Amino acid sequence: MQSPTPRILETKLNPPAFVATQVQRTAIGEEIAAAAVKLVLVRAPAGFGKTTAMAQIRERREAQGVATAWLTLDRADNDVSRFLHCLAEAVQRMGVEEPRANAPFDAVAALAAHDSPFTLFLDDFERVQEPAVLGVVREMVEHLPRGGQIVIGSRSLPDLGLGRLRARGQLMEIDTDRLRFSLEETSAFFGLRRPRAAQALPAETLSQLHRKTEGWVAAIWLASMALERHGTGAGFVERFSGSDRAVADYLAEDVLANQPQDIRDFLLRTSILRQLDASVCQTLCPRVDCAAILERLAASNLFLTPVSGDGGAWRYHSLFADFLRAQLARELPGELERLHLAASGWYESHDRPVPAIDHAIEGGDHPYALTLLDSYATQFLEQGRMRMLARWFSAIPEHQLREHPFLQPISLWATCFTHGPWDAMRQLEKSGCLDSPIAEVRASAHTLVPLLLAMQDRHDEAYEAGRQSLARLPTGLAFADSVLLNAMAHILAVRGDPHEARRLLDAARREQGNSTFNRMYTESLAGLFDLQEGRLRQATARLRMAVDSTHAVSYNHSHGNAWAGVLYAGAVYETNQLVQAEHLLNVYLPLARDVGLPDHMILSHVMRSRLAFHAGDIDTAFQALTELEYLGHHRQLPRVVAGAKLERSRMLLLQGNGPASRDELLRADDPALWDSERRQRLPAHDLDYLALAKARWEIAFGDARAALGALDAELHAALASARNRRALKLRVLRALALQRIGDAAAAIEQIGEVLQAASQEGFMRLILDEGPVVGTLLHRYAAAMQESTRGSSDPILADHLQRLLQAAGPAGSGEVEAPAADAMKEPLTRKEIRVLQLLAEGYSNNAMAEKLFVSDSTVRTHLRNINMKLDAKSRTQAVAIARKLGVIR
């Protein structure tokens, strides 16, 4: 069976077509056109004309020669893979091209690099709740180029960091009050709907109607329909209320009840559809001419909103659709299941299993949904569409799922890779699959056990369970066998047996067949092993392939699989591609948090913290670590808690706060935990573990000579176990220790050895993450190379050194002679001392401006005054002088 082709309805990529009764919202359009903001948020409840206003804004933009794209979101877009697929299609229709040749299309990067004005419209944004999707949109807004703008229509306030955008003047909000019709617009609406009736409508009646509806567009629309039937003399306006409840009652009692029976039945029965066209409607209403009814409704401009210019597809107004579905459930409860079943059958016959299964479940016909899943679930599982499968299975009663035993293991896999091993283990124990009389179900369940134990950080138990499961191979279940081989490869690698781990990976490759999920799993592990052994280039290639392998869609390496995604983000981060790493984390960190893999949680949150710290967003940096620590406590994973404390210690060390940094190390010092870590090869602690963190602290604040001894012992152990990336990191710290004790020649020689190895593979953050002190050493090495000819014959080394120097910034003179306090040209003001404190903590100009509630230019003025008063040539030097003077800690 072929994989279902991802399809995008034209409804999603086009705004509603213009109809003659639309009132032009000129004032709103002019206001937005004059605002130089990144994000326009059009937010109001249903029925206030958000979509119409956005469509008019789009028309105005296009008339001005600005490229536009439209995307209407729905619940299925909470699947990040689907969202990115739809986004890419919308962006490509706008004419935006991929900035990098010969690479999969990356819509976010393409928008960020586009040099012509454009506006992207995202409607019905309240449908999106998935943090990974919100992260992608947040990133798009953050990296919009000059001339780029996003307009979002939503019923609710989206979690997009609006406070920061508002503070920067990059957000414009169009709310309910701005969308309400004015009295003039209400009059214009009646004039457009029925010109003669509008002329006969007394001004007082019009004013009363406007006051009662409070400018709510949907209520005015409904009132206009009533007036067409009742006229103005029946006291209708006096009785009419514009409240939500009254409008719903009115629709039931007046509008719907007075439709011809064929129209009324058609409206109710087709309300379950997200998009209407004659073919699918005919399936739900076989006794009427659906094409003719659609044309009648469209011509009357009463109920339908066209979604394409050719008149071939429509949708109901969202407020009206909600009402119709509720009315259908009340009036024809027995028909609901049949209608969904008919829609499901139509979609199945048109090779669209996803909406077919959705309709079966929404209609409560779980047996039919399970029958469809019997045909398609294995295919979706092999594609790695775990979140979609988990959503479906969670909606199906457990006792009905038990009647389809071959689906139970698939449900367990989906739960494992979306909600984490704890939920999956509880589900496994309740399911009875481990003792199933069906050999295939029993075998599949047993292959899952070692994976679940390993994901819970119970590697010794996982190894014992895995050994027993390996003895049962082959089971004839290619997916389960390949997962087991992958899981055991990871477990053996953690236990320090990389050779056997690689043998199992080779066996997994032979078993995986067409399973893109297992291909991802295998290549992720192979990339992880390469990374630990110091082969960054090969690791990056493998991890990129792993991420690209999941799902049929591959536009920007962001398909929603946290296993590969977090590791790939780490490889990208290591090469100092910070924007791309942040983009990947926006997608994968929320997924890693949901699944609960300890190493992935640590790696992703620490990376997020470091990216924020590098950008000068210190508050976000600490917040990421606080969240990580909470997750560790909540899930009873001490290693995760310790990982947060180690990184907080490193950050405090970079801020020059030795006592606080040491306190965090003491809190992280759990002897049993780190003794266990020493016997294992855990990905999150390859570079970040207690012994290394203690040595780093001693170099910065304590006994650097003692740190050298500890580092030598760690280096010997790392080399003996082929942990070459760890060895490289330890050598960086050795160089810093030598610099600290004053042995400059040895320090330069040691960092030279590091650079020789790092340049061959592209390691950068491993060096740069040690902060300004390593920048000083790099500049000293570069100066020594200029005086000699040792480095001039190696162009790879020279280029790598240049990129490191550029990233480290100008040579900061940390060793400065501070002037006497009374020799300062002028005393520092309280505000300037506060700026110095923030500067010492690593805040950027923008972050300082937000924290101090001042503009960027005011911060720059403070910095100029500080440098002048302290006779400093740079920010780093100003901080160093202020510390020597005791102005700041």
Short mmCIF file of C-alpha atoms in Angstrom, two decimals, residues 354-768:
data_model
loop_
_atom_site.label_atom_id
_atom_site.label_comp_id
_atom_site.label_asym_id
_atom_site.label_seq_id
_atom_site.Cartn_x
_atom_site.Cartn_y
_atom_site.Cartn_z
CA VAL A 354 -6.62 10.78 7.82
CA PRO A 355 -9.94 12.69 7.50
CA ALA A 356 -11.68 9.33 7.10
CA ILE A 357 -10.44 8.23 10.52
CA ASP A 358 -11.08 11.68 12.00
CA HIS A 359 -14.75 11.57 10.93
CA ALA A 360 -15.20 8.04 12.18
CA ILE A 361 -13.91 9.04 15.63
CA GLU A 362 -15.79 12.35 15.73
CA GLY A 363 -18.96 10.50 14.93
CA GLY A 364 -18.36 8.06 17.74
CA ASP A 365 -18.08 5.15 15.34
CA HIS A 366 -15.00 3.70 16.98
CA PRO A 367 -15.43 0.22 15.46
CA TYR A 368 -15.21 1.70 11.97
CA ALA A 369 -12.26 3.88 13.00
CA LEU A 370 -10.53 0.76 14.29
CA THR A 371 -11.27 -1.04 11.04
CA LEU A 372 -9.61 1.79 9.13
CA LEU A 373 -6.72 1.78 11.58
CA ASP A 374 -6.29 -1.95 10.98
CA SER A 375 -5.50 -1.02 7.37
CA TYR A 376 -3.40 2.10 7.89
CA ALA A 377 -1.94 2.19 11.43
CA THR A 378 1.17 0.13 10.65
CA GLN A 379 1.91 2.40 7.71
CA PHE A 380 1.57 5.52 9.86
CA LEU A 381 3.70 3.89 12.57
CA GLU A 382 6.52 3.15 10.14
CA GLN A 383 6.32 6.75 8.92
CA GLY A 384 6.78 7.92 12.51
CA ARG A 385 3.43 9.74 12.74
CA MET A 386 3.25 9.03 16.45
CA ARG A 387 1.39 12.12 17.62
CA MET A 388 -1.46 11.58 15.19
CA LEU A 389 -1.75 7.93 16.18
CA ALA A 390 -1.67 8.83 19.88
CA ARG A 391 -4.48 11.36 19.38
CA TRP A 392 -6.67 8.77 17.70
CA PHE A 393 -6.02 5.97 20.16
CA SER A 394 -6.65 8.25 23.13
CA ALA A 395 -10.17 8.89 21.79
CA ILE A 396 -11.04 5.20 21.49
CA PRO A 397 -12.38 3.31 24.54
CA GLU A 398 -9.94 0.78 25.93
CA HIS A 399 -12.35 -2.15 25.76
CA GLN A 400 -12.91 -1.57 22.04
CA LEU A 401 -9.19 -1.35 21.36
CA ARG A 402 -8.75 -4.73 23.05
CA GLU A 403 -10.93 -6.24 20.33
CA HIS A 404 -8.21 -5.32 17.82
CA PRO A 405 -5.17 -6.94 19.44
CA PHE A 406 -2.77 -6.08 16.65
CA LEU A 407 -3.46 -2.38 17.20
CA GLN A 408 -2.63 -2.50 20.90
CA PRO A 409 1.17 -2.61 20.42
CA ILE A 410 0.91 0.26 17.91
CA SER A 411 -0.99 2.27 20.51
CA LEU A 412 1.77 1.52 23.01
CA TRP A 413 4.50 2.68 20.60
CA ALA A 414 2.59 5.90 19.92
CA THR A 415 2.14 6.59 23.64
CA CYS A 416 5.82 5.89 24.31
CA PHE A 417 7.08 8.36 21.73
CA THR A 418 4.59 11.14 22.50
CA HIS A 419 3.61 10.98 26.19
CA GLY A 420 6.72 9.27 27.51
CA PRO A 421 7.74 5.93 29.00
CA TRP A 422 5.83 6.23 32.28
CA ASP A 423 2.43 6.52 30.60
CA ALA A 424 3.37 3.78 28.14
CA MET A 425 4.52 1.46 30.94
CA ARG A 426 1.24 1.92 32.82
CA GLN A 427 -0.68 1.28 29.61
CA LEU A 428 1.43 -1.80 28.86
CA GLU A 429 0.79 -3.29 32.31
CA LYS A 430 -2.96 -2.77 31.96
CA SER A 431 -3.19 -3.98 28.36
CA GLY A 432 -2.37 -7.62 28.96
CA CYS A 433 -0.15 -7.61 25.87
CA LEU A 434 2.79 -9.16 27.73
CA ASP A 435 0.70 -12.31 28.29
CA SER A 436 -1.32 -12.17 25.09
CA PRO A 437 -2.21 -15.55 23.54
CA ILE A 438 -1.25 -14.04 20.17
CA ALA A 439 2.47 -14.59 19.65
CA GLU A 440 3.00 -11.46 17.55
CA VAL A 441 1.33 -9.19 20.12
CA ARG A 442 3.28 -10.78 22.97
CA ALA A 443 6.58 -10.49 21.11
CA SER A 444 5.97 -6.85 20.21
CA ALA A 445 5.14 -6.00 23.83
CA HIS A 446 8.30 -7.68 25.14
CA THR A 447 10.50 -5.77 22.67
CA LEU A 448 9.07 -2.55 24.09
CA VAL A 449 10.04 -3.23 27.71
CA PRO A 450 13.82 -2.54 27.50
CA LEU A 451 13.17 0.67 25.60
CA LEU A 452 10.73 1.92 28.24
CA LEU A 453 13.14 1.08 31.06
CA ALA A 454 16.04 2.81 29.33
CA MET A 455 13.91 5.91 28.73
CA GLN A 456 13.26 5.98 32.49
CA ASP A 457 17.01 5.97 33.22
CA ARG A 458 16.88 2.34 34.42
CA HIS A 459 19.65 1.10 32.15
CA ASP A 460 20.71 -1.94 34.17
CA GLU A 461 17.15 -3.29 34.25
CA ALA A 462 16.78 -2.42 30.58
CA TYR A 463 19.89 -4.44 29.74
CA GLU A 464 18.61 -7.56 31.50
CA ALA A 465 15.17 -7.29 29.88
CA GLY A 466 16.76 -6.58 26.51
CA ARG A 467 19.02 -9.63 26.66
CA GLN A 468 15.98 -11.86 27.10
CA SER A 469 14.17 -10.15 24.24
CA LEU A 470 17.19 -10.42 21.93
CA ALA A 471 17.20 -14.16 22.50
CA ARG A 472 13.71 -14.34 20.97
CA LEU A 473 14.72 -12.66 17.68
CA PRO A 474 13.66 -12.78 14.97
CA THR A 475 9.97 -12.48 15.80
CA GLY A 476 8.90 -11.76 12.23
CA LEU A 477 7.80 -8.25 13.28
CA ALA A 478 10.21 -6.01 11.40
CA PHE A 479 9.25 -2.76 13.17
CA ALA A 480 9.42 -4.21 16.69
CA ASP A 481 12.63 -6.14 16.01
CA SER A 482 14.35 -3.06 14.62
CA VAL A 483 13.26 -0.92 17.59
CA LEU A 484 14.61 -3.54 20.00
CA LEU A 485 17.96 -3.71 18.19
CA ASN A 486 18.21 0.10 18.24
CA ALA A 487 17.24 0.28 21.89
CA MET A 488 19.77 -2.35 22.88
CA ALA A 489 22.46 -0.61 20.84
CA HIS A 490 21.84 2.53 22.89
CA ILE A 491 21.78 0.59 26.18
CA LEU A 492 25.07 -1.17 25.37
CA ALA A 493 26.69 2.13 24.39
CA VAL A 494 25.63 3.63 27.73
CA ARG A 495 27.14 0.61 29.48
CA GLY A 496 30.46 1.19 27.69
CA ASP A 497 30.37 -1.42 24.90
CA PRO A 498 30.43 0.69 21.70
CA HIS A 499 31.63 -2.16 19.46
CA GLU A 500 28.66 -4.40 20.29
CA ALA A 501 26.39 -1.36 20.03
CA ARG A 502 27.51 -0.71 16.46
CA ARG A 503 27.01 -4.38 15.58
CA LEU A 504 23.41 -4.13 16.73
CA LEU A 505 22.91 -0.95 14.72
CA ASP A 506 24.03 -2.80 11.60
CA ALA A 507 21.51 -5.54 12.42
CA ALA A 508 18.80 -2.89 12.90
CA ARG A 509 19.53 -1.47 9.45
CA ARG A 510 18.97 -4.89 7.93
CA GLU A 511 15.63 -5.27 9.73
CA GLN A 512 14.14 -1.80 9.25
CA GLY A 513 12.84 -2.26 5.70
CA ASN A 514 10.68 0.73 4.72
CA SER A 515 10.29 2.06 8.25
CA THR A 516 11.36 5.69 8.11
CA PHE A 517 10.96 5.86 11.88
CA ASN A 518 13.49 3.11 12.50
CA ARG A 519 15.81 4.60 9.91
CA MET A 520 15.68 7.80 11.96
CA TYR A 521 16.30 5.87 15.18
CA THR A 522 19.30 3.98 13.81
CA GLU A 523 21.00 6.97 12.22
CA SER A 524 20.38 9.09 15.33
CA LEU A 525 22.23 6.59 17.48
CA ALA A 526 25.03 6.22 14.93
CA GLY A 527 25.35 10.02 14.86
CA LEU A 528 25.44 10.14 18.65
CA PHE A 529 28.25 7.56 18.75
CA ASP A 530 30.18 9.52 16.11
CA LEU A 531 29.76 12.70 18.13
CA GLN A 532 31.07 11.16 21.35
CA GLU A 533 34.07 9.79 19.46
CA GLY A 534 34.87 13.22 18.04
CA ARG A 535 33.62 12.84 14.45
CA LEU A 536 31.43 15.93 14.32
CA ARG A 537 31.15 16.19 10.54
CA GLN A 538 30.01 12.60 10.14
CA ALA A 539 27.69 12.92 13.14
CA THR A 540 26.05 16.02 11.67
CA ALA A 541 25.49 14.29 8.33
CA ARG A 542 23.94 11.26 10.00
CA LEU A 543 21.72 13.32 12.29
CA ARG A 544 20.53 15.51 9.46
CA MET A 545 19.62 12.39 7.49
CA ALA A 546 17.88 10.99 10.58
CA VAL A 547 15.71 14.07 10.95
CA ASP A 548 14.93 14.19 7.23
CA SER A 549 13.90 10.54 7.19
CA THR A 550 10.81 10.98 9.39
CA HIS A 551 7.56 11.57 7.44
CA ALA A 552 7.09 12.06 3.76
CA VAL A 553 7.47 15.80 4.20
CA SER A 554 11.00 17.15 4.48
CA TYR A 555 11.10 20.90 4.16
CA ASN A 556 13.27 22.17 6.99
CA HIS A 557 14.51 19.29 9.14
CA SER A 558 11.70 19.86 11.62
CA HIS A 559 9.26 16.98 11.47
CA GLY A 560 8.46 16.67 15.13
CA ASN A 561 10.61 13.74 16.25
CA ALA A 562 12.44 14.78 19.38
CA TRP A 563 14.81 11.81 19.38
CA ALA A 564 16.71 12.89 16.28
CA GLY A 565 15.83 16.58 16.44
CA VAL A 566 17.48 17.43 19.75
CA LEU A 567 20.69 15.63 18.77
CA TYR A 568 20.77 17.39 15.40
CA ALA A 569 20.18 20.75 17.09
CA GLY A 570 23.17 19.99 19.32
CA ALA A 571 25.41 19.24 16.33
CA VAL A 572 24.29 22.44 14.61
CA TYR A 573 24.89 24.40 17.84
CA GLU A 574 28.40 22.97 18.12
CA THR A 575 29.31 24.43 14.72
CA ASN A 576 28.12 27.83 15.99
CA GLN A 577 25.06 28.03 13.72
CA LEU A 578 23.10 29.57 16.55
CA VAL A 579 20.09 30.82 14.59
CA GLN A 580 19.52 27.40 13.04
CA ALA A 581 20.01 25.70 16.41
CA GLU A 582 17.41 28.00 17.99
CA HIS A 583 15.01 27.26 15.14
CA LEU A 584 15.37 23.52 15.70
CA LEU A 585 14.94 23.88 19.46
CA ASN A 586 11.72 25.82 18.99
CA VAL A 587 10.34 22.66 17.39
CA TYR A 588 12.03 19.91 19.35
CA LEU A 589 12.37 21.16 22.94
CA PRO A 590 8.61 21.02 23.65
CA LEU A 591 8.48 17.53 22.17
CA ALA A 592 11.48 16.39 24.22
CA ARG A 593 9.80 17.77 27.33
CA ASP A 594 6.58 15.86 26.56
CA VAL A 595 8.32 12.55 25.86
CA GLY A 596 10.53 12.89 28.93
CA LEU A 597 13.82 11.38 27.72
CA PRO A 598 16.29 12.44 30.45
CA ASP A 599 19.27 13.10 28.16
CA HIS A 600 17.18 14.92 25.59
CA MET A 601 15.54 17.09 28.24
CA ILE A 602 18.93 18.08 29.65
CA LEU A 603 20.54 18.67 26.27
CA SER A 604 17.67 20.75 24.89
CA HIS A 605 17.12 22.93 27.97
CA VAL A 606 20.83 23.56 28.51
CA MET A 607 21.17 24.49 24.84
CA ARG A 608 18.18 26.84 25.10
CA SER A 609 19.75 28.43 28.17
CA ARG A 610 23.11 28.91 26.44
CA LEU A 611 21.53 30.43 23.35
CA ALA A 612 19.62 32.90 25.51
CA PHE A 613 22.73 33.72 27.55
CA HIS A 614 24.73 34.32 24.38
CA ALA A 615 21.99 36.67 23.13
CA GLY A 616 22.05 38.59 26.41
CA ASP A 617 18.62 37.34 27.50
CA ILE A 618 19.71 36.28 30.97
CA ASP A 619 16.20 35.98 32.35
CA THR A 620 15.25 33.42 29.70
CA ALA A 621 18.53 31.59 30.27
CA PHE A 622 17.77 31.09 33.97
CA GLN A 623 14.13 30.31 33.23
CA ALA A 624 15.11 27.40 30.95
CA LEU A 625 17.18 25.88 33.76
CA THR A 626 14.42 26.41 36.33
CA GLU A 627 12.02 24.56 34.04
CA LEU A 628 14.55 21.74 33.61
CA GLU A 629 15.00 21.44 37.37
CA TYR A 630 11.23 21.34 37.88
CA LEU A 631 10.88 18.58 35.28
CA GLY A 632 13.55 16.56 37.07
CA HIS A 633 11.77 16.83 40.41
CA HIS A 634 8.34 16.19 38.89
CA ARG A 635 9.46 13.03 37.08
CA GLN A 636 11.75 11.88 39.88
CA LEU A 637 14.90 12.04 37.75
CA PRO A 638 17.78 13.23 39.98
CA ARG A 639 20.14 13.34 37.00
CA VAL A 640 17.95 15.94 35.32
CA VAL A 641 17.92 18.08 38.48
CA ALA A 642 21.70 17.83 38.75
CA GLY A 643 22.08 18.77 35.07
CA ALA A 644 20.18 22.01 35.69
CA LYS A 645 22.35 22.84 38.71
CA LEU A 646 25.60 22.19 36.83
CA GLU A 647 24.60 24.52 34.04
CA ARG A 648 23.44 27.19 36.48
CA SER A 649 26.84 26.94 38.16
CA ARG A 650 28.57 27.46 34.81
CA MET A 651 26.44 30.48 34.03
CA LEU A 652 27.11 32.06 37.42
CA LEU A 653 30.82 31.40 36.91
CA LEU A 654 30.72 33.29 33.59
CA GLN A 655 29.05 36.16 35.42
CA GLY A 656 31.96 36.23 37.86
CA ASN A 657 29.86 35.09 40.82
CA GLY A 658 32.19 32.51 42.38
CA PRO A 659 30.38 31.87 45.68
CA ALA A 660 26.99 31.31 44.02
CA SER A 661 28.59 29.11 41.37
CA ARG A 662 30.22 26.96 44.06
CA ASP A 663 26.93 26.67 45.96
CA GLU A 664 25.24 25.23 42.88
CA LEU A 665 28.05 22.69 42.51
CA LEU A 666 27.60 21.62 46.11
CA ARG A 667 23.86 21.16 45.54
CA ALA A 668 24.57 19.03 42.47
CA ASP A 669 27.07 16.83 44.30
CA ASP A 670 25.17 13.57 44.73
CA PRO A 671 27.90 10.90 45.15
CA ALA A 672 25.68 7.98 44.17
CA LEU A 673 24.47 9.75 41.05
CA TRP A 674 27.93 10.72 39.80
CA ASP A 675 29.40 7.35 40.71
CA SER A 676 26.77 5.78 38.45
CA GLU A 677 27.53 8.34 35.74
CA ARG A 678 31.22 7.44 35.78
CA ARG A 679 30.32 3.84 34.92
CA GLN A 680 28.11 4.88 32.00
CA ARG A 681 28.32 6.92 28.80
CA LEU A 682 25.31 9.17 29.10
CA PRO A 683 24.92 11.66 26.20
CA ALA A 684 23.95 14.65 28.35
CA HIS A 685 27.05 14.24 30.53
CA ASP A 686 29.65 13.67 27.87
CA LEU A 687 30.84 17.27 28.38
CA ASP A 688 28.90 18.33 31.46
CA TYR A 689 29.59 16.31 34.59
CA LEU A 690 30.60 17.08 38.16
CA ALA A 691 34.36 16.43 38.01
CA LEU A 692 34.74 18.66 34.96
CA ALA A 693 32.56 21.39 36.49
CA LYS A 694 34.65 21.35 39.68
CA ALA A 695 37.85 21.72 37.68
CA ARG A 696 36.34 24.65 35.78
CA TRP A 697 35.48 26.37 39.07
CA GLU A 698 38.97 25.82 40.49
CA ILE A 699 40.50 27.36 37.37
CA ALA A 700 38.33 30.45 37.67
CA PHE A 701 38.27 31.02 41.44
CA GLY A 702 40.35 28.42 43.26
CA ASP A 703 43.53 26.37 42.87
CA ALA A 704 44.30 26.08 39.15
CA ARG A 705 47.32 23.81 39.81
CA ALA A 706 45.13 21.32 41.65
CA ALA A 707 42.68 21.49 38.74
CA LEU A 708 45.48 20.46 36.37
CA GLY A 709 45.98 17.22 38.28
CA ALA A 710 42.29 16.40 38.21
CA LEU A 711 42.08 17.23 34.50
CA ASP A 712 45.02 14.96 33.66
CA ALA A 713 43.30 12.01 35.36
CA GLU A 714 40.04 12.72 33.54
CA LEU A 715 41.87 13.11 30.23
CA HIS A 716 43.62 9.75 30.62
CA ALA A 717 40.27 8.02 31.27
CA ALA A 718 38.58 9.76 28.33
CA LEU A 719 41.30 8.74 25.87
CA ALA A 720 41.27 5.15 27.14
CA SER A 721 37.56 4.87 26.32
CA ALA A 722 37.78 6.71 22.95
CA ARG A 723 35.67 9.61 24.26
CA ASN A 724 37.53 12.01 22.02
CA ARG A 725 35.05 14.89 22.25
CA ARG A 726 35.34 14.82 26.04
CA ALA A 727 39.14 14.69 25.72
CA LEU A 728 39.04 17.79 23.53
CA LYS A 729 36.99 19.66 26.14
CA LEU A 730 39.35 18.62 28.91
CA ARG A 731 42.28 19.93 26.89
CA VAL A 732 40.55 23.30 26.56
CA LEU A 733 40.27 23.46 30.34
CA ARG A 734 43.92 22.39 30.71
CA ALA A 735 44.93 25.31 28.51
CA LEU A 736 42.89 27.70 30.66
CA ALA A 737 44.43 26.27 33.84
CA LEU A 738 47.93 26.79 32.42
CA GLN A 739 47.02 30.35 31.47
CA ARG A 740 45.70 30.97 34.99
CA ILE A 741 48.93 29.80 36.70
CA GLY A 742 50.96 32.03 34.40
CA ASP A 743 52.49 29.42 32.08
CA ALA A 744 51.57 31.28 28.89
CA ALA A 745 53.80 29.24 26.57
CA ALA A 746 52.33 25.92 27.73
CA ALA A 747 48.80 27.34 27.53
CA ILE A 748 49.35 28.49 23.94
CA GLU A 749 50.86 25.12 23.01
CA GLN A 750 47.92 23.27 24.58
CA ILE A 751 45.26 25.40 22.87
CA GLY A 752 47.15 24.89 19.63
CA GLU A 753 46.70 21.12 19.95
CA VAL A 754 43.00 21.68 20.60
CA LEU A 755 42.64 23.87 17.52
CA GLN A 756 44.45 21.40 15.29
CA ALA A 757 41.92 18.70 16.18
CA ALA A 758 38.90 21.01 16.38
CA SER A 759 39.55 22.56 12.97
CA GLN A 760 39.42 19.17 11.26
CA GLU A 761 35.89 18.52 12.54
CA GLY A 762 34.51 22.05 13.00
CA PHE A 763 34.15 22.11 16.81
CA MET A 764 33.48 25.67 17.99
CA ARG A 765 31.07 25.95 20.93
CA LEU A 766 33.06 23.34 22.83
CA ILE A 767 35.73 26.05 22.97
CA LEU A 768 33.66 29.25 22.96
#
